[in-house]
Every structure is written in C-alpha cells, then in structure tokens.
Coordinates of C-alpha atoms in Angstrom, one line a residue:
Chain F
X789 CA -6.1 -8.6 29.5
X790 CA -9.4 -8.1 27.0
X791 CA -9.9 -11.2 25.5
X792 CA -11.3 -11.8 21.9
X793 CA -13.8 -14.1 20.9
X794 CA -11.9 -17.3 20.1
X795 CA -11.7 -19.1 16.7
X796 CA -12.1 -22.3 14.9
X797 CA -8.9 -23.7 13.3
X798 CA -9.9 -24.1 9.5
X799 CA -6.9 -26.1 8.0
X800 CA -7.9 -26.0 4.4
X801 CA -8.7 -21.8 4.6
X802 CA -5.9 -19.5 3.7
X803 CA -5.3 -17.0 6.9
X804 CA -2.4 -15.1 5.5
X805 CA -2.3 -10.8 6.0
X806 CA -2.6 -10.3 2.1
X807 CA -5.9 -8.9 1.9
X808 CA -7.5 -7.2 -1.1
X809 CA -5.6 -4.3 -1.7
X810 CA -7.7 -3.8 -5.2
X811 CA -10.1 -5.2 -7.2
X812 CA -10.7 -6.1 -9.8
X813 CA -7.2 -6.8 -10.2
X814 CA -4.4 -3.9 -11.7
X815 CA -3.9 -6.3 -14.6
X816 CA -6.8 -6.5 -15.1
X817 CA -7.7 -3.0 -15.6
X818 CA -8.4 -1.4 -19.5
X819 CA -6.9 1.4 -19.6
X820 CA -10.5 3.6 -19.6
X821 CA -10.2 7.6 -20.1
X822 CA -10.2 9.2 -17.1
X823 CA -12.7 12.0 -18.2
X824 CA -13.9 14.9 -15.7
X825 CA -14.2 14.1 -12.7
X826 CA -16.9 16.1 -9.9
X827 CA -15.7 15.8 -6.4
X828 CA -17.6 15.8 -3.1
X829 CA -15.8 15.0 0.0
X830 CA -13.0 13.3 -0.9
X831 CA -9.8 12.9 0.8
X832 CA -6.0 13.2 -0.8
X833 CA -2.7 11.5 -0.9
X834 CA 1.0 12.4 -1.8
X835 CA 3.2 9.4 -2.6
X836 CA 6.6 10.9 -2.4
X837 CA 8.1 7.3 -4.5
X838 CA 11.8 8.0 -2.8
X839 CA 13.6 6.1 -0.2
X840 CA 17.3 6.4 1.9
X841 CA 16.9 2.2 1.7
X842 CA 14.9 -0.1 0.1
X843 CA 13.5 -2.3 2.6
X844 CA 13.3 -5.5 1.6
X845 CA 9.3 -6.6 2.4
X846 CA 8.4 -3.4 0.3
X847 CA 6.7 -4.4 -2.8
X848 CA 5.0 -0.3 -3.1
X849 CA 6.3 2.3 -5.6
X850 CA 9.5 4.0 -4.2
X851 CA 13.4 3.6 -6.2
X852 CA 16.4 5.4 -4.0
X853 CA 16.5 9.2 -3.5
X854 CA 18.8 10.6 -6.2
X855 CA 20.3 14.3 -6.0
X856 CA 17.4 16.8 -7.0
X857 CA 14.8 14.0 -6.8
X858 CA 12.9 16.3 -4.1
X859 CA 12.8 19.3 -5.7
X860 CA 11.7 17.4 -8.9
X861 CA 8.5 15.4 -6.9
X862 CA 7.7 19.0 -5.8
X863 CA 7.7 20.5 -9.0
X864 CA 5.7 18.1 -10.7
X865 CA 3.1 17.6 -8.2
X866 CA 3.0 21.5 -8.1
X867 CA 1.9 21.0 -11.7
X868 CA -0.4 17.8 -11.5
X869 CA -2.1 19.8 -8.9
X870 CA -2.9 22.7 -11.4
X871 CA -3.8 20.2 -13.8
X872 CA -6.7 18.5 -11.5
X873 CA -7.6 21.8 -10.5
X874 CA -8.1 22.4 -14.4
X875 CA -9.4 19.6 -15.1
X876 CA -11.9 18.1 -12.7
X877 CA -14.9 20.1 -10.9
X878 CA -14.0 21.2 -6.6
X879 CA -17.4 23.2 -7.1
X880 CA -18.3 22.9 -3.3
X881 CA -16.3 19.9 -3.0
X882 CA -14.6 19.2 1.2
X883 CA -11.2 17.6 2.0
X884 CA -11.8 15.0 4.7
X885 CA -8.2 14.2 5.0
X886 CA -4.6 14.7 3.8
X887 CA -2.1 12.0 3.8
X888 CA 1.9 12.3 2.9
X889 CA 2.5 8.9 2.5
X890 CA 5.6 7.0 0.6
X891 CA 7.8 5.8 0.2
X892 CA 9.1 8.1 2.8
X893 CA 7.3 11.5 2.2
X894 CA 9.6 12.7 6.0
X895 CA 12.1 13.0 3.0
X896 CA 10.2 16.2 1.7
X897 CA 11.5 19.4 3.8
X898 CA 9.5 21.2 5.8
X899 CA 8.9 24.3 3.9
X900 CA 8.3 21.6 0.7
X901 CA 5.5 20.2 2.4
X902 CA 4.0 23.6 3.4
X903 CA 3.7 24.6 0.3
X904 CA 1.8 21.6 -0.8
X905 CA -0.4 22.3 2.0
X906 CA -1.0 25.8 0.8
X907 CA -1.6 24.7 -2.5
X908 CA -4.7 22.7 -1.2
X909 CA -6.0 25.7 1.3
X910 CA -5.9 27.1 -2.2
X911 CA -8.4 25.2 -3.7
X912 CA -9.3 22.1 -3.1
X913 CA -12.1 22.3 0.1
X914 CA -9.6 22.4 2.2
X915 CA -11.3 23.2 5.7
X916 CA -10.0 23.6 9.3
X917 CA -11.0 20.6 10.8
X918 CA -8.8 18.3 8.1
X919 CA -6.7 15.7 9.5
X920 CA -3.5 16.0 8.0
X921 CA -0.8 12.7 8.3
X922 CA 3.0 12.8 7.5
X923 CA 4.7 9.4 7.5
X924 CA 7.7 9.5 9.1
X925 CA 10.5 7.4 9.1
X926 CA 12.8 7.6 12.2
X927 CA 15.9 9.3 12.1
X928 CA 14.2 12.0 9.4
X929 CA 12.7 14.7 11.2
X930 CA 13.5 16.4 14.7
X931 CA 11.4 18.4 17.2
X932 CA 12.1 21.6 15.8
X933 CA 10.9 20.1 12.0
X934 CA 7.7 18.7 14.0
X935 CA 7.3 22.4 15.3
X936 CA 7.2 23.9 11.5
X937 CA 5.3 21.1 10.3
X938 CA 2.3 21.7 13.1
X939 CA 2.6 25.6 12.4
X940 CA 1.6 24.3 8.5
X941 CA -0.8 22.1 9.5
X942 CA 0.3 18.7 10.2
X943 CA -1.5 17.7 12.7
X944 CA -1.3 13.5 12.5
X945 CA 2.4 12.1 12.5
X946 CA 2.8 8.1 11.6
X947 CA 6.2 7.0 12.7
X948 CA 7.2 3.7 11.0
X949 CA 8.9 2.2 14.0
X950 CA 8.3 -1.8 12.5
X951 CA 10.2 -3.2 15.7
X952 CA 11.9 -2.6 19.0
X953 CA 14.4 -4.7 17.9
X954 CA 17.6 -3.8 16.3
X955 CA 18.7 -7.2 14.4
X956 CA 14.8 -7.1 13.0
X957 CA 15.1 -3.9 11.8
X958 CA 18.7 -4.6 10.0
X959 CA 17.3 -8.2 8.9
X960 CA 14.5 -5.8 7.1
X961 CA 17.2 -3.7 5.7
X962 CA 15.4 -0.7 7.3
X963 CA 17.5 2.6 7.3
X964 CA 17.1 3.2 11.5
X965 CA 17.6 2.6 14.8
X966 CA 15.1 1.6 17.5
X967 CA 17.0 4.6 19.3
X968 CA 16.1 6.7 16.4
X969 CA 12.1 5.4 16.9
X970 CA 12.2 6.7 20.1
X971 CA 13.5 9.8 19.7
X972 CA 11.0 10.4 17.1
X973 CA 7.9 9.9 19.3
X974 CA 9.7 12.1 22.1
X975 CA 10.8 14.8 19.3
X976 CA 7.0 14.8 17.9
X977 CA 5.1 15.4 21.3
X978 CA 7.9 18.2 21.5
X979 CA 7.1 19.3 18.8
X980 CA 3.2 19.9 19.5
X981 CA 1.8 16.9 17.5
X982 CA -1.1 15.6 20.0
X983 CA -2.2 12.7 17.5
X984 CA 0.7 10.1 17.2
X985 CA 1.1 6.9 15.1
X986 CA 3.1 3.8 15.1
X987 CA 3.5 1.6 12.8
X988 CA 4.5 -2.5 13.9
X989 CA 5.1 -5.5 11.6
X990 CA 4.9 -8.9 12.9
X991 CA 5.7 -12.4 11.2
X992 CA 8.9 -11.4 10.1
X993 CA 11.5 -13.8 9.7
X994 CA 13.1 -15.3 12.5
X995 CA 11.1 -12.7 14.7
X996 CA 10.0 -14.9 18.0
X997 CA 6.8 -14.8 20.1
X998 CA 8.6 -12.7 23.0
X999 CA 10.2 -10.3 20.6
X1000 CA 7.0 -9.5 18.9
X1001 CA 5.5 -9.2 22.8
X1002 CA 8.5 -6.7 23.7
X1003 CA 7.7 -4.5 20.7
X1004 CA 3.8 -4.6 21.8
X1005 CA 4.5 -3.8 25.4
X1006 CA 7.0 -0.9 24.2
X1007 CA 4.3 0.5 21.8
X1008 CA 1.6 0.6 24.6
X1009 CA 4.1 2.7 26.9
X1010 CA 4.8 5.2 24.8
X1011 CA 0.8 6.4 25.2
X1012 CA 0.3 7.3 21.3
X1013 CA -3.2 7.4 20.0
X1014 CA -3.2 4.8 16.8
X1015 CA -1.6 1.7 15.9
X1016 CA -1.4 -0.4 12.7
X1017 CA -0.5 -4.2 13.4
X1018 CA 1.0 -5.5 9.8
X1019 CA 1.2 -9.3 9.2
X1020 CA 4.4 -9.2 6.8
X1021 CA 3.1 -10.3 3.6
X1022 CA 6.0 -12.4 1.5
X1023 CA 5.0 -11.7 -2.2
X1024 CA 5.6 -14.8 -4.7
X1025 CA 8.9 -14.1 -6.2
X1026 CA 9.7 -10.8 -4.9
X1027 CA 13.1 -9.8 -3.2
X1028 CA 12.4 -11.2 0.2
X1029 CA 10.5 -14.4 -0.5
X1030 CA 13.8 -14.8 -3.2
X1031 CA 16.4 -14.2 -0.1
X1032 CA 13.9 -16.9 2.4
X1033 CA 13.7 -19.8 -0.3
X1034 CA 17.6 -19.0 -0.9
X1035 CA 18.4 -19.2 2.5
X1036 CA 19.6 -15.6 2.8
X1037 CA 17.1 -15.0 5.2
X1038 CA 15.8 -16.6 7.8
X1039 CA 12.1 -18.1 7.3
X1040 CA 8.7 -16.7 8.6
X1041 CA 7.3 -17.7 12.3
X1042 CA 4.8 -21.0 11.3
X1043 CA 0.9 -19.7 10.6
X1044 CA 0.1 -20.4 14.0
X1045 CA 2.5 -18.9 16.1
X1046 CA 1.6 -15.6 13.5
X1047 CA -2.1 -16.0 14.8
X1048 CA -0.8 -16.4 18.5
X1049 CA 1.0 -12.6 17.7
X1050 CA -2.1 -11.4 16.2
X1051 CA -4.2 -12.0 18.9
X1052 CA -1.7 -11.2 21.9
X1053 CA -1.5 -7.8 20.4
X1054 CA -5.2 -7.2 19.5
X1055 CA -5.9 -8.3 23.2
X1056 CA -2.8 -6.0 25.0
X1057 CA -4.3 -3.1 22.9
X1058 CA -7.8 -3.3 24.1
X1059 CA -7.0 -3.9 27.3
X1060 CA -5.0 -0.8 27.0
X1061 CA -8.3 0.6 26.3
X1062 CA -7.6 1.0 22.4
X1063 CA -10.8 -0.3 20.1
X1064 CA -10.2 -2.1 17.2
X1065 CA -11.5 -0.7 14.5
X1066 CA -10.0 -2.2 11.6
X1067 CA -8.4 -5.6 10.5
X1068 CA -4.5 -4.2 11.6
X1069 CA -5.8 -1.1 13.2
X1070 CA -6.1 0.8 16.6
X1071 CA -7.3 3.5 18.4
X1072 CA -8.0 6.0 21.2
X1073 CA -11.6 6.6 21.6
X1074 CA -12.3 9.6 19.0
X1075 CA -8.9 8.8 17.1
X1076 CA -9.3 6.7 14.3
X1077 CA -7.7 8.0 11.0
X1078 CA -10.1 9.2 8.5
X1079 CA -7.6 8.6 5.6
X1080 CA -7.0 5.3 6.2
X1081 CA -11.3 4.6 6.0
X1082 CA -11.2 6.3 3.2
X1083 CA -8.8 4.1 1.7
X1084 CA -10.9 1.3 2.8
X1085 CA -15.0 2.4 2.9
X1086 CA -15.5 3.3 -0.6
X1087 CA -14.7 6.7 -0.7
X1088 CA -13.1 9.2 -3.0
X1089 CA -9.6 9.6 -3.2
X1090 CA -7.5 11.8 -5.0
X1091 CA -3.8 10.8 -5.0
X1092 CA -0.5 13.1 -6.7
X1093 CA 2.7 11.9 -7.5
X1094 CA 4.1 8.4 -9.5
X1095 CA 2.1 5.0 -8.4
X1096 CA -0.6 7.5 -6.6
X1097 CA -3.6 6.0 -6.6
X1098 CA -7.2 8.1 -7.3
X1099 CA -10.8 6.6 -6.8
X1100 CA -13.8 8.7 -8.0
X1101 CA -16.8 7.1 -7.9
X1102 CA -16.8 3.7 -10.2
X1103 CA -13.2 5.3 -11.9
X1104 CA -9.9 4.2 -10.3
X1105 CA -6.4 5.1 -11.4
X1106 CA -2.7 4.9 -11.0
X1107 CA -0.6 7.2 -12.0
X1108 CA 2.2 6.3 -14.4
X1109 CA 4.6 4.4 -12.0
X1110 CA 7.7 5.7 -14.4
X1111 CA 8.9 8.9 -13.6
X1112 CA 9.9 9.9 -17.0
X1113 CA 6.8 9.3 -17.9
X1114 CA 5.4 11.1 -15.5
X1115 CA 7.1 13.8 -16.4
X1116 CA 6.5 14.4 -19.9
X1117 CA 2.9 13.5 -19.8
X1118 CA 2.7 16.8 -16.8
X1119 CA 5.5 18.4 -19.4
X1120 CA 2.3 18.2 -22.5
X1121 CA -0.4 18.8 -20.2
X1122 CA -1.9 15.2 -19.8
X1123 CA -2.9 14.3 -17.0
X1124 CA -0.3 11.4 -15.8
X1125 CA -2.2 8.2 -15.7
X1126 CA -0.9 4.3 -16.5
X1127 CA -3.3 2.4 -15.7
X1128 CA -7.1 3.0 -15.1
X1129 CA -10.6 1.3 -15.5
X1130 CA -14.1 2.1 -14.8
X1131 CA -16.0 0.0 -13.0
X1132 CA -19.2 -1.9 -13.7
X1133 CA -22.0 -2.1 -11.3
X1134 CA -21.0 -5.7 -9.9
X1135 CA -17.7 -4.8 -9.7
X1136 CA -18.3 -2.0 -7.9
X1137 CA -20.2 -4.0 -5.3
X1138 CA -17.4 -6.7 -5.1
X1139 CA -14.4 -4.0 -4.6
X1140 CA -16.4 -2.0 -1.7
X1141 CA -17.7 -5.7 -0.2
X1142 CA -14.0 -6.9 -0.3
X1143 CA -11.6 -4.1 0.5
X1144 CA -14.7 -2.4 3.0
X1145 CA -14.5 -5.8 5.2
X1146 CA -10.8 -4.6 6.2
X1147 CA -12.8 -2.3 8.5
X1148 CA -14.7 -5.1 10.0
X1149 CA -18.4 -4.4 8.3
X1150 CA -19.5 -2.3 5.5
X1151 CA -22.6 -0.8 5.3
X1152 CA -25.3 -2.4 2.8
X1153 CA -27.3 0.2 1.7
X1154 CA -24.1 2.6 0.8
X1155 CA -22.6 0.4 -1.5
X1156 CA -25.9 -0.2 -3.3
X1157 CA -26.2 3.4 -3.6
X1158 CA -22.2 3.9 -5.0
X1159 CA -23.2 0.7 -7.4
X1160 CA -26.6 1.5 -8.3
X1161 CA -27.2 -2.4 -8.1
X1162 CA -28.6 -4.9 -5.5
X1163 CA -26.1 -6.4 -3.2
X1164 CA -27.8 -9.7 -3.2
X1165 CA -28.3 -10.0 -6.8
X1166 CA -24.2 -9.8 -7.4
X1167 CA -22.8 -11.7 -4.6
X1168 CA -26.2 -13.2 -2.2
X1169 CA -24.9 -16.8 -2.7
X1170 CA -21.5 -16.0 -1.0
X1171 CA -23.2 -13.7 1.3
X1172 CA -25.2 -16.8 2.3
X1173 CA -22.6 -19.3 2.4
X1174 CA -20.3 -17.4 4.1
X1175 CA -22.7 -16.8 6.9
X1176 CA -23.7 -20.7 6.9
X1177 CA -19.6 -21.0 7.7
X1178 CA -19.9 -18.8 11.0
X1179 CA -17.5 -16.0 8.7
X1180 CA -19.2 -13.2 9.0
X1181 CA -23.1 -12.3 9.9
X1182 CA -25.7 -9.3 8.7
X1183 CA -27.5 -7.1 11.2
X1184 CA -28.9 -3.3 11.1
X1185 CA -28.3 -3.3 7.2
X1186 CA -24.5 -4.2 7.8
X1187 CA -22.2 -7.0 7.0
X1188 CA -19.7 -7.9 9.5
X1189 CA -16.9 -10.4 9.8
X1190 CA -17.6 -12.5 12.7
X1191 CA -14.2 -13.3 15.0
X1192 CA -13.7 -16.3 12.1
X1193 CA -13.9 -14.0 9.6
X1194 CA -11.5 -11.8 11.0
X1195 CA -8.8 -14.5 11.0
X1196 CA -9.6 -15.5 8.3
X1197 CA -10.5 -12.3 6.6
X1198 CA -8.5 -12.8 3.3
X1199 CA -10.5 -16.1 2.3
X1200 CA -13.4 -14.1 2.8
X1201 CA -12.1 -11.2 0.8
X1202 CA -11.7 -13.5 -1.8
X1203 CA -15.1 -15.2 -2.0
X1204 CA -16.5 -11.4 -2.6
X1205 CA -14.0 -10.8 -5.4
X1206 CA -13.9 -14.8 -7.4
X1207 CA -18.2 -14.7 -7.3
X1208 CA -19.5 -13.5 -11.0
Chain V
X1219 CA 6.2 -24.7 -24.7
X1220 CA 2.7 -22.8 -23.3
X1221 CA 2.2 -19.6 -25.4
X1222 CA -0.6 -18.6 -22.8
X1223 CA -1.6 -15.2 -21.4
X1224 CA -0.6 -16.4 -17.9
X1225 CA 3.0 -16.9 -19.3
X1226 CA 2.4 -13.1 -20.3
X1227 CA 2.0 -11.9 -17.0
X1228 CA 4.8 -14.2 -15.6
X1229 CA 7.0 -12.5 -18.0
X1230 CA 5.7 -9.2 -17.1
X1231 CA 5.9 -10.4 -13.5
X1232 CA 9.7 -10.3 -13.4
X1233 CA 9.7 -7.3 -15.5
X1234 CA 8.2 -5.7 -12.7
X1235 CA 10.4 -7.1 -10.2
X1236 CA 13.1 -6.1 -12.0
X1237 CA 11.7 -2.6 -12.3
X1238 CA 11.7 -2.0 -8.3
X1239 CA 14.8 -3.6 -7.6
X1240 CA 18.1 -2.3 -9.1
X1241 CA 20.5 -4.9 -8.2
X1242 CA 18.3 -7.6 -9.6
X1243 CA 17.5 -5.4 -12.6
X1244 CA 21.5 -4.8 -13.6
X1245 CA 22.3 -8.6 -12.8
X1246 CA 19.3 -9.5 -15.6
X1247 CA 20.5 -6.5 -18.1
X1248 CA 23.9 -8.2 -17.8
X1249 CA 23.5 -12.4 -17.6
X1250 CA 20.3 -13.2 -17.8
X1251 CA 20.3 -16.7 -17.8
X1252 CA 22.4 -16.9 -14.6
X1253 CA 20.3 -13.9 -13.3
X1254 CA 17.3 -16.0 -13.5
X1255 CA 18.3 -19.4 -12.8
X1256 CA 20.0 -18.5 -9.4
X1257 CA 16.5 -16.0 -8.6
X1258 CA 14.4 -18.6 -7.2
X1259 CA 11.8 -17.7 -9.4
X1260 CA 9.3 -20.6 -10.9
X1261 CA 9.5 -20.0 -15.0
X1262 CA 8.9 -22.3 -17.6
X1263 CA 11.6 -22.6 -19.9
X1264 CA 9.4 -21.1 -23.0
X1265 CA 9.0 -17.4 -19.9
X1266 CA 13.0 -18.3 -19.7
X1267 CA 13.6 -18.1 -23.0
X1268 CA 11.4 -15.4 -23.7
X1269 CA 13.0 -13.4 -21.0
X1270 CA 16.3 -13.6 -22.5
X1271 CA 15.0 -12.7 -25.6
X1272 CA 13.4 -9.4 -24.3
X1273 CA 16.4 -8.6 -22.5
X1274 CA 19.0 -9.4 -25.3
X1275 CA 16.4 -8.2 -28.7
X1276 CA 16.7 -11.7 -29.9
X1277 CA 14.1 -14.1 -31.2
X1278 CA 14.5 -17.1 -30.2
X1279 CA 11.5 -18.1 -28.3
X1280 CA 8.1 -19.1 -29.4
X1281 CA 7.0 -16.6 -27.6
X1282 CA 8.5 -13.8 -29.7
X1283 CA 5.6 -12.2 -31.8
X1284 CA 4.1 -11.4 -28.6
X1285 CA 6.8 -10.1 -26.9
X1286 CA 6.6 -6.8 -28.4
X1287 CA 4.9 -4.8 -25.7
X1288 CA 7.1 -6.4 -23.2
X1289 CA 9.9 -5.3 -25.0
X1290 CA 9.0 -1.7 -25.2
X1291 CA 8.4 -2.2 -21.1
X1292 CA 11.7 -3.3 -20.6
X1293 CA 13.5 -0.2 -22.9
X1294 CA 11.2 1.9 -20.7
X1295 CA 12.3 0.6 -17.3
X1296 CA 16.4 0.6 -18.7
X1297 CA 15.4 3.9 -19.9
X1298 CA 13.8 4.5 -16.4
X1299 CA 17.4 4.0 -14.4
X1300 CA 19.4 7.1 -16.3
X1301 CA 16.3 9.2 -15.3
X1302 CA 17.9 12.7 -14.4
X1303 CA 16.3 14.5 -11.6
X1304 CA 18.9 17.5 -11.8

C-alpha cells in the first residue's frame, strides 16, 4: 500500500475535521448590499433545503419535505434565476460547473431538474464542456432516472453512501440501505453516468477501525472515479453532540484511532491509484471535481435557493435561510439575501489562505491579485511561524501544508483566520 | 448575571438549533425550562432565563431590553413551521 509521509503527534494542537467552512465568520457578517454583480467564470449551486430524514450529524440548511415543497423550490428558483439574470451582468461570463447539491436535490424529478438546466443553457455561459453534479441519496433515483438525467446533461452523480454498514447508517438516522447504495452505483453506470462519486464518513460513533476498513475496501471495488473522506464533525450543542453527552448515542472513536482511519484510507486510495487532491478528497487522474475547487480556491460562485451561498469577488452571501422569507422577498422582486458582507483586502487574503489550504496549497500571487494586497503584509508572521513548526512550507509562489499540516490542517486554518 | 454579546449569540445559538430541529423546537415552544435543562446545552442562568423569556413574551431577565431582535427571530422561525408549500 502507498504510504504517506508520517507525522509528529502534537498533543496541545487541535486535529479535529472542522475546518474553515467561512471566514470571517457568518455572525460576523454586516449585512452589506449586495449591488450588481459582473461575472466571469463562475460556477453554480442549487441547494434543494428538503430531506425524507433529518440525519442527525447534519448541521446544513434542509427541514423535512412537505407536500408541494418541490414544486414550490422550483418555482422560486425559476424566479431568483430571472432575477440574477436581471440583475447582475453574464456579458461574456462561462459556467465552469453546476452542482445540485442539498439537502437532497435526488428529491427534485427528473424533468424538474431539466428545466433548471435549460434555464442556464439559456443564459448564464453555460458551455458544453460543464460538469454538471446531482447529489444523490440512495434509494431516490433508478437507472432509467439516471438515463433522463444524462440526456439533460448530468453528467457527474455523488451518491451519499456514508457507510457499508447498516447499524451505522440507522445510528446516523440516514433514510437507506447499504443495499440501496449499491444499487445506486449499479443503476447510475446503467444509466450512462461515466463520472461516479461516493461519499464516506468516518469517526462516527461507536464506528470501529475494521468497519471503517470494510467501507474503504467496498468503496475501492466498486471502481468510481472520486471520493470524499468526511471526519464527522460533532458541533457544540447540536442534535448529535446533545444525544452523545446524553448517552443516547454512543461516543466518537478516540482522536487517534480517527487519525489511524484517516490515513488507512488516504493510503488504500492511492495505492488504488487515486491522487489526493484535497484535504477529504480523491480522484482518478483527470477527475477531480471542478465545483468542489471552486468552493474551495477562491472562485466565484453563484448559489439559488434558501441557505445558498454566492461569492463574487470580495462580496459573499446567503440567502435567507427562511423560506417564507424567501418567498416574499422573490414575491417583491428583491433579491433573497439574509446575511452578506463585503470583504476588506486582509480579509480577503485570510478567507482564500484559510479555506484554499483544504486543497493542500494555494497559489500566492492569485490571492494577491483577488485582494489587491500583499500576502506577507496581512499574515507573514504566521506564514513564518507556521513554517518554523514543520506545518506547511512555500515553493514556486505556493503555500502548501506539509504532511503536519494536513493533520493538523484546522489549527493551521485557524492561525490564517485569528492573525489581524 | 453577564449581559454580554457572547451571551447574545448563545441565545441566538439555540435559536438556531431550535430552528433546524423540529422536535427540539416544539419541546422549547411548549416547556422551556425542562426543554433546556434536560438539552445538554451549557447556559448561564441569565441565557436561561432570557430564553424563557423570548419563548414565553415575558420580562423577566436582565437580559430583556436586548432581547428584542431575538424575539422577532423566534416569531419568525414559529412562524417558519406553518409555512404552506401547497
């Protein structure tokens, strides 16, 4: 097996999965008009915020699927889609990539997600060489759905499979099967969809060392062509950390038997010639996702629907995570935003720095150019310090997380984002 | 009892919580106090009582001249649940 570089131990460094999702932080952020926006390339998202069960690790933006709550997310996106198109300036701008995410956007039928699709061949760059992703949740689509969907241009399918173990997936109060997982991946090659995802969690309670091997070994025979490794994050106070410290649940594997899973996993994947690319992600040669390092790299996003996220140069936004709301701001023509902040130069620096080293380096000179400001000048102490620790290094103009820094990629995160 | 802004965002912590999780939201709309003693979560007793006040429109917490944007958050989110998507 392709082994990794191996790491110190640093007791008194935090090495948990939490990352930097955002920065500077949502509660943080002022409220800023959101003013016209000019897009180049860019990439987009649909959060479809419904699920058949809330699973129980799932802090995102998703509440249960009601009776016409499918036809309503189409509706209104239908409508915050003429609205952007209204409102910003596509002059000669190019969709990298298209991402139905959730949630659980498999919800959305197939002839609703065509027509979102058309809506963007419409008029928003779309081009023929897009990478389009539906996230699928077992169980929720079938091999003649996957046949539609590729006719309409899906051509990227992420199957949330989690684990290839039954009590797991009930533990995690997820709505299927590792039957169901299965059938999915043999339903979606069926179904013409050459470039295949699967999602794995590991760390999750009561999950052992040789379960978390079996789910690996499972994932590597099935041949797809990306995988995302997810460390279960347990958020302070939300539903699951409240069912582990009331003994509803059993509690998380110890940090180091995490790191042991980590690393088995990294190491099976490569030697199943996979190249890591990310923090949690792999891929065939030629197969990385472009949406997820868009999410990452500091590039322009757009995103439609409640809790969608945009980015736009130094603006980020959410839209209103309240679907009334949502709805009457679309109903008098607002454009649907709840929280939102432009960011200054430094802060621009410290978000790409912070959220770009999830992708194991970010490029120096790019993020001076998004910031307009010097690198060193915001954050060159930590830069230095950080390299005197062995956490990450600097060569041909890029900053890279050294093997350390990988493990313990969140403490690093976090110098970028705490330096002023 | 600490009338701070991170006693603010505690409050608006649960809020949240409460917001994405229906059980735990209808539990709190109903008993509060028992809702939130038996939740595990870490609050102060001046968040405690400030969270019983936003949830039952009393004043009885220190807290109260700030809690009105919290209040409004939590009619919005009660409001949020009857949301009709027929």
């Amino acid at each position: 097996m392709a082994a990794l570089a191996s790491t110190t131990y640093r007791p008194n460094i935090r090495q948990d999965g939490a990352f930097v999702f955002h920065h500077p932080p949502k509660n943080c952020w002022p409220n800023d008009p959101i003013d016209r926006q000019k897009w180049h390339d860019f990439s987009l998202y649909f959060h479809v915020p419904f699920c058949r069960k809330i699973c129980n690790f799932c802090t995102f933006e998703r509440r249960l699927v009601q009776k016409g709550a499918l036809s309503w997310f189409s509706a209104m996106v239908d409508r915050e889609m003429d609205m952007a198109l209204a409102a910003d300036d596509f002059t000669g701008s190019r969709l990298e990539s298209v991402y139905f995410g959730g949630g659980t956007a498999s919800l959305l039928s197939n002839a609703a997600i065509a027509g979102l699709i058309r809506r963007l061949e419409a008029g928003f760059g779309w081009n023929p060489t897009i990478e389009t992703t539906l996230e699928c949740e077992p169980g929720t689509k079938h091999a003649r759905d996957f046949r539609e969907l590729r006719h309409s241009g899906v051509n990227r399918v992420s199957v949330g499979v989690q684990s290839f173990s039954n009590e797991a997936l009930a533990r995690l109060n997820r709505a299927h099967t590792v039957e169901q997982s299965l059938k999915m991946v043999e339903d979606a090659r069926a179904g013409g969809i050459e470039n295949l995802h699967i999602d794995l969690m590991y760390g999750l309670p009561g999950q052992t060392f040789e379960e978390w091997v079996d789910s690996v070994d499972r994932t590597i025979g099935l041949d797809v062509e990306h995988v995302s490794l997810y460390p279960l994050i347990v958020f302070e106070n939300q539903l699951l950390s409240r069912m582990i410290v009331t003994d509803l649940m059993p509690r998380q594997p110890l940090y180091d038997a995490v790191e042991r899973m980590r690393v088995y996993a990294a190491e099976a994947f490569l030697a199943a010639g996979f190249e890591r690319y990310s923090l949690i992600e792999f891929a065939r040669p030629g197969r990385r996702c472009r949406y997820v390092t868009a999410t990452w790299d500091g590039s322009d996003y757009l995103g439609f629907g409640p809790g969608s996220y945009s980015r736009c140069g130094p603006a980020v936004w959410e839209d209103t995570v309240l679907h009334g709301r949502y709805e009457s701001m679309i109903n008098e023509s607002k454009r649907p935003v709840g929280k939102s902040i432009r960011m200054s130069p430094p802060e621009v620096v410290q978000r790409d720095i912070a959220m770009g080293l999830c992708m194991l380096s970010v490029d120096i000179q790019a993020i001076e150019r998004r910031a307009g400001v010097s690198v060193r000048e915001v954050c060159g102490d930590v830069i230095d310090e950080l390299r005197e620790q062995d956490l990450v290094r600097v060569e041909a103009g890029r900053l890279a997380l050294t093997e350390d820094g990988v493990r313990y990629a969140t403490h690093v995160m976090k110098c970028f984002t705490t330096c002023s | 009892m600490g009338v701070g802004r991170g006693s603010m965002m505690k409050i608006e912590q649960v809020l949240e919580i409460a917001r994405k999780d229906t059980r735990f939201l209808n539990d709190l709309a109903r008993d509060p106090a028992r809702t939130l003693d038996e939740s595990a979560i870490d609050l102060s007793r001046g968040e405690f009582v400030a969270l019983i006040d936003i949830v039952k429109n009393t004043s009885h917490s220190t807290l109260a001249p700030m809690l009105g944007k919290t209040r409004d958050r939590w009619k919005d989110i009660l409001k949020e649940q009857e949301k009709n998507y027929g």
